[in-house]
């Protein structure tokens, strides 16, 4: 879902992503 | 000379007497006519004795007097009304009469309350599947409509046939719906072997509770409790092939329900989960992230957009 992808890229989402996903997975996602 | 004088005196006396007599007769006749006219029953006593009349009675009553009464219908007759259609659950369901209804102290009943079209169709056929916008029922639901839906809900057993009723009650029902939904989630289907469809939709009872949680604190508190994985561990549940995934989905939908509630304390609750010390929250953190996203989505776009977006999600 586009809105979901857009939210993931916002600073608002960052602390949730860092908490929820292993560091390697998150780094892989951010490098895409 | 005296003889002639006597004759003239007698003639004068006779004339006077005759005059008096005639006068007496005339007076007597006049009084008699007046008395006769005055005592005629159809005559206005105030009318002049000779010529003219008092005229017709006034058509408009004088100021300060009540208007003349209008003819009343014969006793025992009632206005004609169209025959009331009968609902499929045996309750008499009629349309509101045209015109202005008279106020009454009687409690509202299904027979006098106009049911929303969606409610009427669901009552007629619980398996009815509406189009997207057909699902909208104005809130609050009329009390009589809610009572009919609850009665219908209890009369049928299949979750798939209850589903549309649940959607309407959760969206537009009163707080009385909260224990109904709670019972459905925690007791009603315990031990039943679910089909795939039922396994997909049963957890959605929790996000439907989120609609109630917008308005009712009791629904919100239930959802907070249901976000704990331990809430589901020892609870008798419907039977599905993969119970571990099923329980994770229950927690995910409880989190989604909190997001749908739109309450500020829901976001604080999510932050509380995130900040728990080790070992931390025992559920899937990705479900919390999803819930936080939906919380912000609802804040930004509203529930209608959410509703359209969630249609593909079991």
Short mmCIF file of C-alpha atoms in Angstrom, two decimals:
data_model
loop_
_atom_site.label_atom_id
_atom_site.label_comp_id
_atom_site.label_asym_id
_atom_site.label_seq_id
_atom_site.Cartn_x
_atom_site.Cartn_y
_atom_site.Cartn_z
CA UNK A 1 0.00 0.00 0.00
CA UNK A 2 1.44 3.30 -1.10
CA UNK A 3 0.43 5.26 1.97
CA UNK A 4 2.10 2.68 4.16
CA UNK A 5 5.37 2.90 2.21
CA UNK A 6 5.31 6.66 2.40
CA UNK A 7 4.77 6.60 6.15
CA UNK A 8 7.72 4.30 6.62
CA UNK A 9 9.96 7.00 5.17
CA UNK A 10 8.85 9.66 7.60
CA UNK A 11 10.72 10.59 10.81
CA UNK A 12 7.54 9.73 12.65
CA UNK A 13 7.98 6.07 11.73
CA UNK A 14 11.69 5.77 12.43
CA UNK A 15 11.55 4.97 16.17
CA UNK A 16 8.91 2.32 15.51
CA UNK A 17 10.93 0.70 12.76
CA UNK A 18 14.10 0.71 14.88
CA UNK A 19 12.21 -0.93 17.70
CA UNK A 20 10.33 -3.48 15.65
CA UNK A 21 12.86 -4.80 13.20
CA UNK A 22 16.29 -6.28 13.60
CA UNK A 23 19.04 -3.87 12.75
CA UNK A 24 20.16 -5.82 9.69
CA UNK A 25 16.68 -5.95 8.24
CA UNK A 26 16.16 -2.27 8.80
CA UNK A 27 19.49 -1.37 7.25
CA UNK A 28 18.63 -3.51 4.25
CA UNK A 29 15.29 -1.74 3.93
CA UNK A 30 16.86 1.71 4.17
CA UNK A 31 19.43 0.86 1.48
CA UNK A 32 16.86 -0.11 -1.07
CA UNK B 1 -134.44 77.46 24.70
CA UNK B 2 -133.52 75.02 27.42
CA UNK B 3 -134.87 72.16 25.28
CA UNK B 4 -132.48 73.04 22.42
CA UNK B 5 -129.60 73.44 24.79
CA UNK B 6 -130.17 69.97 26.28
CA UNK B 7 -130.21 68.41 22.80
CA UNK B 8 -126.81 69.94 21.92
CA UNK B 9 -125.41 68.82 25.31
CA UNK B 10 -126.55 65.22 24.70
CA UNK B 11 -125.09 65.18 21.21
CA UNK B 12 -121.73 66.40 22.50
CA UNK B 13 -121.74 63.74 25.24
CA UNK B 14 -122.48 61.01 22.74
CA UNK B 15 -119.62 62.25 20.52
CA UNK B 16 -117.18 62.28 23.40
CA UNK B 17 -118.21 58.81 24.44
CA UNK B 18 -117.89 57.53 20.89
CA UNK B 19 -114.46 59.11 20.58
CA UNK B 20 -113.33 57.57 23.83
CA UNK B 21 -114.64 54.20 22.70
CA UNK B 22 -112.93 54.33 19.35
CA UNK B 23 -109.69 55.45 21.00
CA UNK B 24 -109.94 52.61 23.47
CA UNK B 25 -110.49 50.18 20.62
CA UNK B 26 -107.49 51.52 18.71
CA UNK B 27 -105.23 51.33 21.77
CA UNK B 28 -106.40 47.82 22.48
CA UNK B 29 -105.81 46.73 18.91
CA UNK B 30 -102.32 48.25 18.88
CA UNK B 31 -101.30 46.54 22.08
CA UNK B 32 -102.71 43.29 20.85
CA UNK B 33 -100.70 43.38 17.60
CA UNK B 34 -97.47 44.23 19.47
CA UNK B 35 -98.05 41.47 21.97
CA UNK B 36 -98.82 38.97 19.20
CA UNK B 37 -95.68 39.77 17.18
CA UNK B 38 -93.46 39.72 20.23
CA UNK B 39 -94.59 36.24 21.17
CA UNK B 40 -94.10 34.60 17.76
CA UNK B 41 -91.34 31.98 18.40
CA UNK B 42 -89.49 32.56 15.12
CA UNK B 43 -89.31 36.30 15.42
CA UNK B 44 -86.37 38.25 16.69
CA UNK B 45 -87.67 40.03 19.77
CA UNK B 46 -85.39 42.93 19.07
CA UNK B 47 -86.70 43.43 15.56
CA UNK B 48 -88.85 46.48 14.97
CA UNK B 49 -92.53 45.82 14.94
CA UNK B 50 -93.01 47.31 11.52
CA UNK B 51 -90.63 47.06 8.55
CA UNK B 52 -87.06 45.68 8.27
CA UNK B 53 -85.35 43.05 10.35
CA UNK B 54 -82.32 42.56 12.49
CA UNK B 55 -80.60 40.83 9.47
CA UNK B 56 -78.78 37.50 9.29
CA UNK B 57 -76.69 36.24 12.15
CA UNK B 58 -73.01 37.17 11.86
CA UNK B 59 -70.84 34.54 10.13
CA UNK B 60 -67.72 35.37 12.20
CA UNK B 61 -68.05 35.11 15.95
CA UNK B 62 -67.19 38.18 17.96
CA UNK B 63 -63.70 38.58 19.18
CA UNK B 64 -62.96 36.59 22.29
CA UNK B 65 -65.41 33.86 21.56
CA UNK B 66 -64.36 30.38 20.51
CA UNK B 67 -64.85 29.42 16.87
CA UNK B 68 -67.72 27.18 16.04
CA UNK B 69 -66.92 23.50 16.47
CA UNK B 70 -66.20 21.49 13.36
CA UNK B 71 -68.11 18.31 12.73
CA UNK B 72 -66.52 15.34 14.51
CA UNK B 73 -66.15 11.99 12.73
CA UNK B 74 -68.55 9.33 13.81
CA UNK B 75 -67.48 7.43 16.89
CA UNK B 76 -65.70 4.20 16.07
CA UNK B 77 -64.30 5.30 12.73
CA UNK B 78 -60.52 5.59 12.27
CA UNK B 79 -58.45 7.02 9.43
CA UNK B 80 -57.55 4.51 6.78
CA UNK B 81 -53.88 3.43 6.67
CA UNK B 82 -51.88 1.28 4.32
CA UNK B 83 -51.30 -2.31 5.50
CA UNK B 84 -47.97 -2.62 7.28
CA UNK B 85 -45.35 -4.90 5.74
CA UNK B 86 -44.17 -7.68 8.01
CA UNK B 87 -40.51 -8.27 8.73
CA UNK B 88 -39.11 -11.74 8.29
CA UNK B 89 -38.57 -12.13 12.05
CA UNK B 90 -42.23 -11.74 12.72
CA UNK B 91 -42.11 -8.15 13.93
CA UNK B 92 -44.50 -5.71 12.36
CA UNK B 93 -42.48 -3.13 10.47
CA UNK B 94 -44.37 -0.23 9.03
CA UNK B 95 -43.42 2.96 7.35
CA UNK B 96 -43.81 6.28 9.04
CA UNK B 97 -47.18 7.78 8.18
CA UNK B 98 -47.13 10.75 5.87
CA UNK B 99 -47.65 14.10 7.49
CA UNK B 100 -46.82 15.15 10.99
CA UNK B 101 -47.15 12.39 13.57
CA UNK B 102 -48.86 13.29 16.77
CA UNK B 103 -46.67 13.20 19.88
CA UNK B 104 -47.15 10.19 22.06
CA UNK B 105 -45.81 8.97 25.37
CA UNK B 106 -45.65 5.41 24.13
CA UNK B 107 -42.15 3.89 23.87
CA UNK B 108 -40.77 3.56 20.35
CA UNK B 109 -41.30 0.21 18.75
CA UNK B 110 -40.36 -1.41 15.51
CA UNK B 111 -43.84 -0.89 14.20
CA UNK B 112 -43.53 2.88 14.24
CA UNK B 113 -39.81 3.44 13.61
CA UNK B 114 -38.56 3.78 10.09
CA UNK B 115 -35.64 1.40 9.68
CA UNK B 116 -32.60 2.40 7.67
CA UNK B 117 -32.57 0.59 4.35
CA UNK B 118 -29.42 -1.36 5.22
CA UNK B 119 -30.98 -2.57 8.45
CA UNK B 120 -34.15 -3.63 6.70
CA UNK B 121 -32.24 -5.59 4.09
CA UNK B 122 -30.06 -7.32 6.66
CA UNK B 123 -33.11 -8.29 8.68
CA UNK B 124 -34.72 -9.72 5.59
CA UNK B 125 -31.61 -11.57 4.53
CA UNK B 126 -28.58 -11.79 6.86
CA UNK B 127 -26.51 -13.24 4.03
CA UNK B 128 -26.98 -10.07 2.01
CA UNK B 129 -23.70 -8.52 0.95
CA UNK B 130 -23.86 -4.80 0.40
CA UNK B 131 -21.81 -2.70 -1.91
CA UNK B 132 -19.30 -0.43 -0.26
CA UNK B 133 -21.56 2.54 0.33
CA UNK B 134 -24.63 0.45 1.13
CA UNK B 135 -22.99 -0.43 4.40
CA UNK B 136 -23.31 3.04 5.80
CA UNK B 137 -25.89 3.34 8.52
CA UNK B 138 -26.38 6.66 10.23
CA UNK B 139 -25.30 6.71 13.86
CA UNK B 140 -26.79 6.50 16.34
CA UNK B 141 -28.89 3.58 15.25
CA UNK B 142 -32.58 3.98 16.20
CA UNK B 143 -33.20 2.02 19.40
CA UNK B 144 -35.88 -0.14 17.80
CA UNK B 145 -33.60 -0.97 14.88
CA UNK B 146 -30.81 -1.94 17.25
CA UNK B 147 -33.19 -4.15 19.24
CA UNK B 148 -34.29 -5.91 16.06
CA UNK B 149 -30.70 -6.46 14.95
CA UNK B 150 -29.67 -7.84 18.35
CA UNK B 151 -32.67 -10.14 18.34
CA UNK B 152 -31.79 -11.30 14.85
CA UNK B 153 -28.15 -11.74 15.82
CA UNK B 154 -29.12 -14.06 18.67
CA UNK B 155 -31.53 -16.06 16.54
CA UNK B 156 -28.91 -17.20 14.04
CA UNK B 157 -25.76 -19.16 14.69
CA UNK B 158 -23.48 -18.78 11.70
CA UNK B 159 -20.75 -16.16 11.98
CA UNK B 160 -21.01 -15.48 8.26
CA UNK B 161 -24.71 -14.69 8.61
CA UNK B 162 -24.13 -12.64 11.74
CA UNK B 163 -21.36 -10.66 10.12
CA UNK B 164 -23.36 -7.91 8.44
CA UNK B 165 -25.37 -7.39 11.61
CA UNK B 166 -22.13 -7.09 13.56
CA UNK B 167 -20.83 -4.51 11.12
CA UNK B 168 -23.91 -2.33 11.57
CA UNK B 169 -24.13 -2.73 15.33
CA UNK B 170 -20.43 -2.05 15.83
CA UNK B 171 -20.51 0.99 13.66
CA UNK B 172 -23.72 2.63 14.78
CA UNK B 173 -25.02 0.82 17.86
CA UNK B 174 -25.18 1.96 21.44
CA UNK B 175 -22.87 0.88 24.26
CA UNK B 176 -25.15 -2.13 24.73
CA UNK B 177 -23.33 -3.60 21.74
CA UNK B 178 -20.02 -3.78 23.65
CA UNK B 179 -20.97 -6.80 25.81
CA UNK B 180 -22.51 -8.45 22.76
CA UNK B 181 -19.23 -8.14 20.86
CA UNK B 182 -17.20 -9.12 23.92
CA UNK B 183 -19.26 -12.26 24.31
CA UNK B 184 -18.85 -13.05 20.62
CA UNK B 185 -15.08 -12.71 20.89
CA UNK B 186 -14.50 -14.52 24.17
CA UNK B 187 -17.24 -17.13 24.50
CA UNK B 188 -19.77 -17.53 21.76
CA UNK B 189 -17.73 -19.52 19.27
CA UNK B 190 -15.41 -21.33 21.68
CA UNK B 191 -14.70 -24.86 20.55
CA UNK B 192 -16.33 -24.49 17.13
CA UNK B 193 -14.34 -25.76 14.19
CA UNK B 194 -14.05 -22.78 11.89
CA UNK B 195 -14.01 -22.72 8.12
CA UNK B 196 -11.28 -20.71 6.42
CA UNK B 197 -13.69 -17.80 5.97
CA UNK B 198 -14.62 -17.82 9.63
CA UNK B 199 -10.97 -18.09 10.66
CA UNK B 200 -10.24 -14.98 8.59
CA UNK B 201 -13.20 -12.94 9.82
CA UNK B 202 -13.45 -13.87 13.48
CA UNK B 203 -10.40 -11.74 14.41
CA UNK B 204 -12.07 -8.83 12.63
CA UNK B 205 -14.55 -8.72 15.48
CA UNK B 206 -11.75 -6.99 17.35
CA UNK B 207 -11.22 -4.19 14.90
CA UNK B 208 -14.99 -3.81 14.70
CA UNK B 209 -14.86 -3.26 18.42
CA UNK B 210 -12.60 -0.34 17.56
CA UNK B 211 -15.60 1.47 16.07
CA UNK B 212 -17.34 1.09 19.42
CA UNK B 213 -14.16 2.20 21.20
CA UNK B 214 -14.44 5.57 19.47
CA UNK B 215 -17.50 6.27 21.57
CA UNK B 216 -17.37 3.91 24.50
CA UNK B 217 -14.55 3.58 27.00
CA UNK B 218 -15.56 0.02 27.91
CA UNK B 219 -14.81 -1.12 24.36
CA UNK B 220 -11.46 0.63 24.43
CA UNK B 221 -10.48 -1.05 27.70
CA UNK B 222 -11.41 -4.47 26.34
CA UNK B 223 -9.16 -3.90 23.34
CA UNK B 224 -6.21 -2.85 25.51
CA UNK B 225 -6.54 -6.11 27.41
CA UNK B 226 -6.86 -8.08 24.17
CA UNK B 227 -3.55 -6.64 22.91
CA UNK B 228 -1.69 -8.79 25.42
CA UNK B 229 -0.76 -12.16 23.90
CA UNK B 230 -1.34 -13.71 27.32
CA UNK B 231 -5.02 -12.71 27.05
CA UNK B 232 -5.49 -15.45 24.45
CA UNK B 233 -3.24 -18.17 25.82
CA UNK B 234 -5.63 -20.02 28.12
CA UNK B 235 -8.87 -18.80 26.65
CA UNK B 236 -11.21 -21.29 24.93
CA UNK B 237 -11.18 -20.29 21.29
CA UNK B 238 -12.62 -21.46 17.99
CA UNK B 239 -10.59 -24.22 16.43
CA UNK B 240 -8.49 -23.50 13.35
CA UNK B 241 -5.62 -25.50 11.84
CA UNK B 242 -2.88 -23.00 12.85
CA UNK B 243 -3.74 -21.76 16.31
CA UNK B 244 -0.45 -19.86 16.79
CA UNK B 245 -1.05 -17.73 13.70
CA UNK B 246 -4.69 -17.34 14.68
CA UNK B 247 -3.77 -15.95 18.11
CA UNK B 248 -1.23 -13.58 16.57
CA UNK B 249 -3.96 -12.33 14.25
CA UNK B 250 -6.25 -11.73 17.23
CA UNK B 251 -3.62 -9.52 18.85
CA UNK B 252 -2.98 -7.73 15.56
CA UNK B 253 -6.69 -6.94 15.14
CA UNK B 254 -6.98 -5.76 18.75
CA UNK B 255 -4.14 -3.32 18.06
CA UNK B 256 -5.90 -2.24 14.89
CA UNK B 257 -9.08 -1.70 16.93
CA UNK B 258 -7.21 0.69 19.18
CA UNK B 259 -5.93 2.53 16.12
CA UNK B 260 -9.46 2.80 14.75
CA UNK B 261 -10.66 4.20 18.08
CA UNK B 262 -8.65 7.34 17.28
CA UNK B 263 -8.21 7.97 20.98
CA UNK B 264 -5.03 9.79 22.02
CA UNK B 265 -4.53 7.22 24.77
CA UNK B 266 -4.23 4.54 22.07
CA UNK B 267 -1.03 6.13 20.76
CA UNK B 268 0.22 6.42 24.35
CA UNK B 269 -0.57 2.72 24.80
CA UNK B 270 1.46 1.82 21.70
CA UNK B 271 4.37 3.89 22.99
CA UNK B 272 4.04 2.09 26.33
CA UNK B 273 4.42 -1.27 24.54
CA UNK B 274 7.52 -0.02 22.77
CA UNK B 275 9.14 1.24 25.94
CA UNK B 276 8.62 -1.87 28.04
CA UNK B 277 11.81 -3.18 29.61
CA UNK B 278 13.16 -6.59 28.68
CA UNK B 279 11.70 -9.07 27.99
CA UNK B 280 9.29 -6.53 26.61
CA UNK B 281 6.01 -7.07 24.91
CA UNK B 282 5.59 -10.69 23.82
CA UNK B 283 3.72 -10.15 20.58
CA UNK B 284 4.87 -9.39 17.05
CA UNK B 285 6.35 -5.85 17.00
CA UNK B 286 5.42 -5.51 13.34
CA UNK B 287 1.75 -5.56 14.36
CA UNK B 288 2.33 -2.55 16.59
CA UNK B 289 4.04 -0.69 13.76
CA UNK B 290 1.06 -1.43 11.53
CA UNK B 291 -1.31 -0.18 14.20
CA UNK B 292 0.65 3.05 14.63
CA UNK B 293 0.52 3.57 10.88
CA UNK B 294 -3.25 3.04 10.82
CA UNK B 295 -3.67 5.35 13.78
CA UNK B 296 -1.96 8.18 11.88
CA UNK B 297 -3.80 7.23 8.70
CA UNK B 298 -7.16 7.63 10.44
CA UNK B 299 -6.07 10.92 11.94
CA UNK B 300 -5.10 12.18 8.50
CA UNK B 301 -7.74 10.67 6.21
CA UNK B 302 -10.64 9.64 8.41
CA UNK B 303 -12.42 6.38 8.99
CA UNK B 304 -14.16 6.21 5.63
CA UNK B 305 -10.84 6.02 3.81
CA UNK B 306 -9.66 3.43 6.30
CA UNK B 307 -12.78 1.38 5.72
CA UNK B 308 -12.18 1.34 2.00
CA UNK B 309 -8.53 0.48 2.49
CA UNK B 310 -9.20 -2.41 4.86
CA UNK B 311 -11.62 -4.30 2.64
CA UNK B 312 -8.88 -6.58 1.35
CA UNK B 313 -7.46 -7.32 4.78
CA UNK B 314 -8.95 -10.26 6.65
#
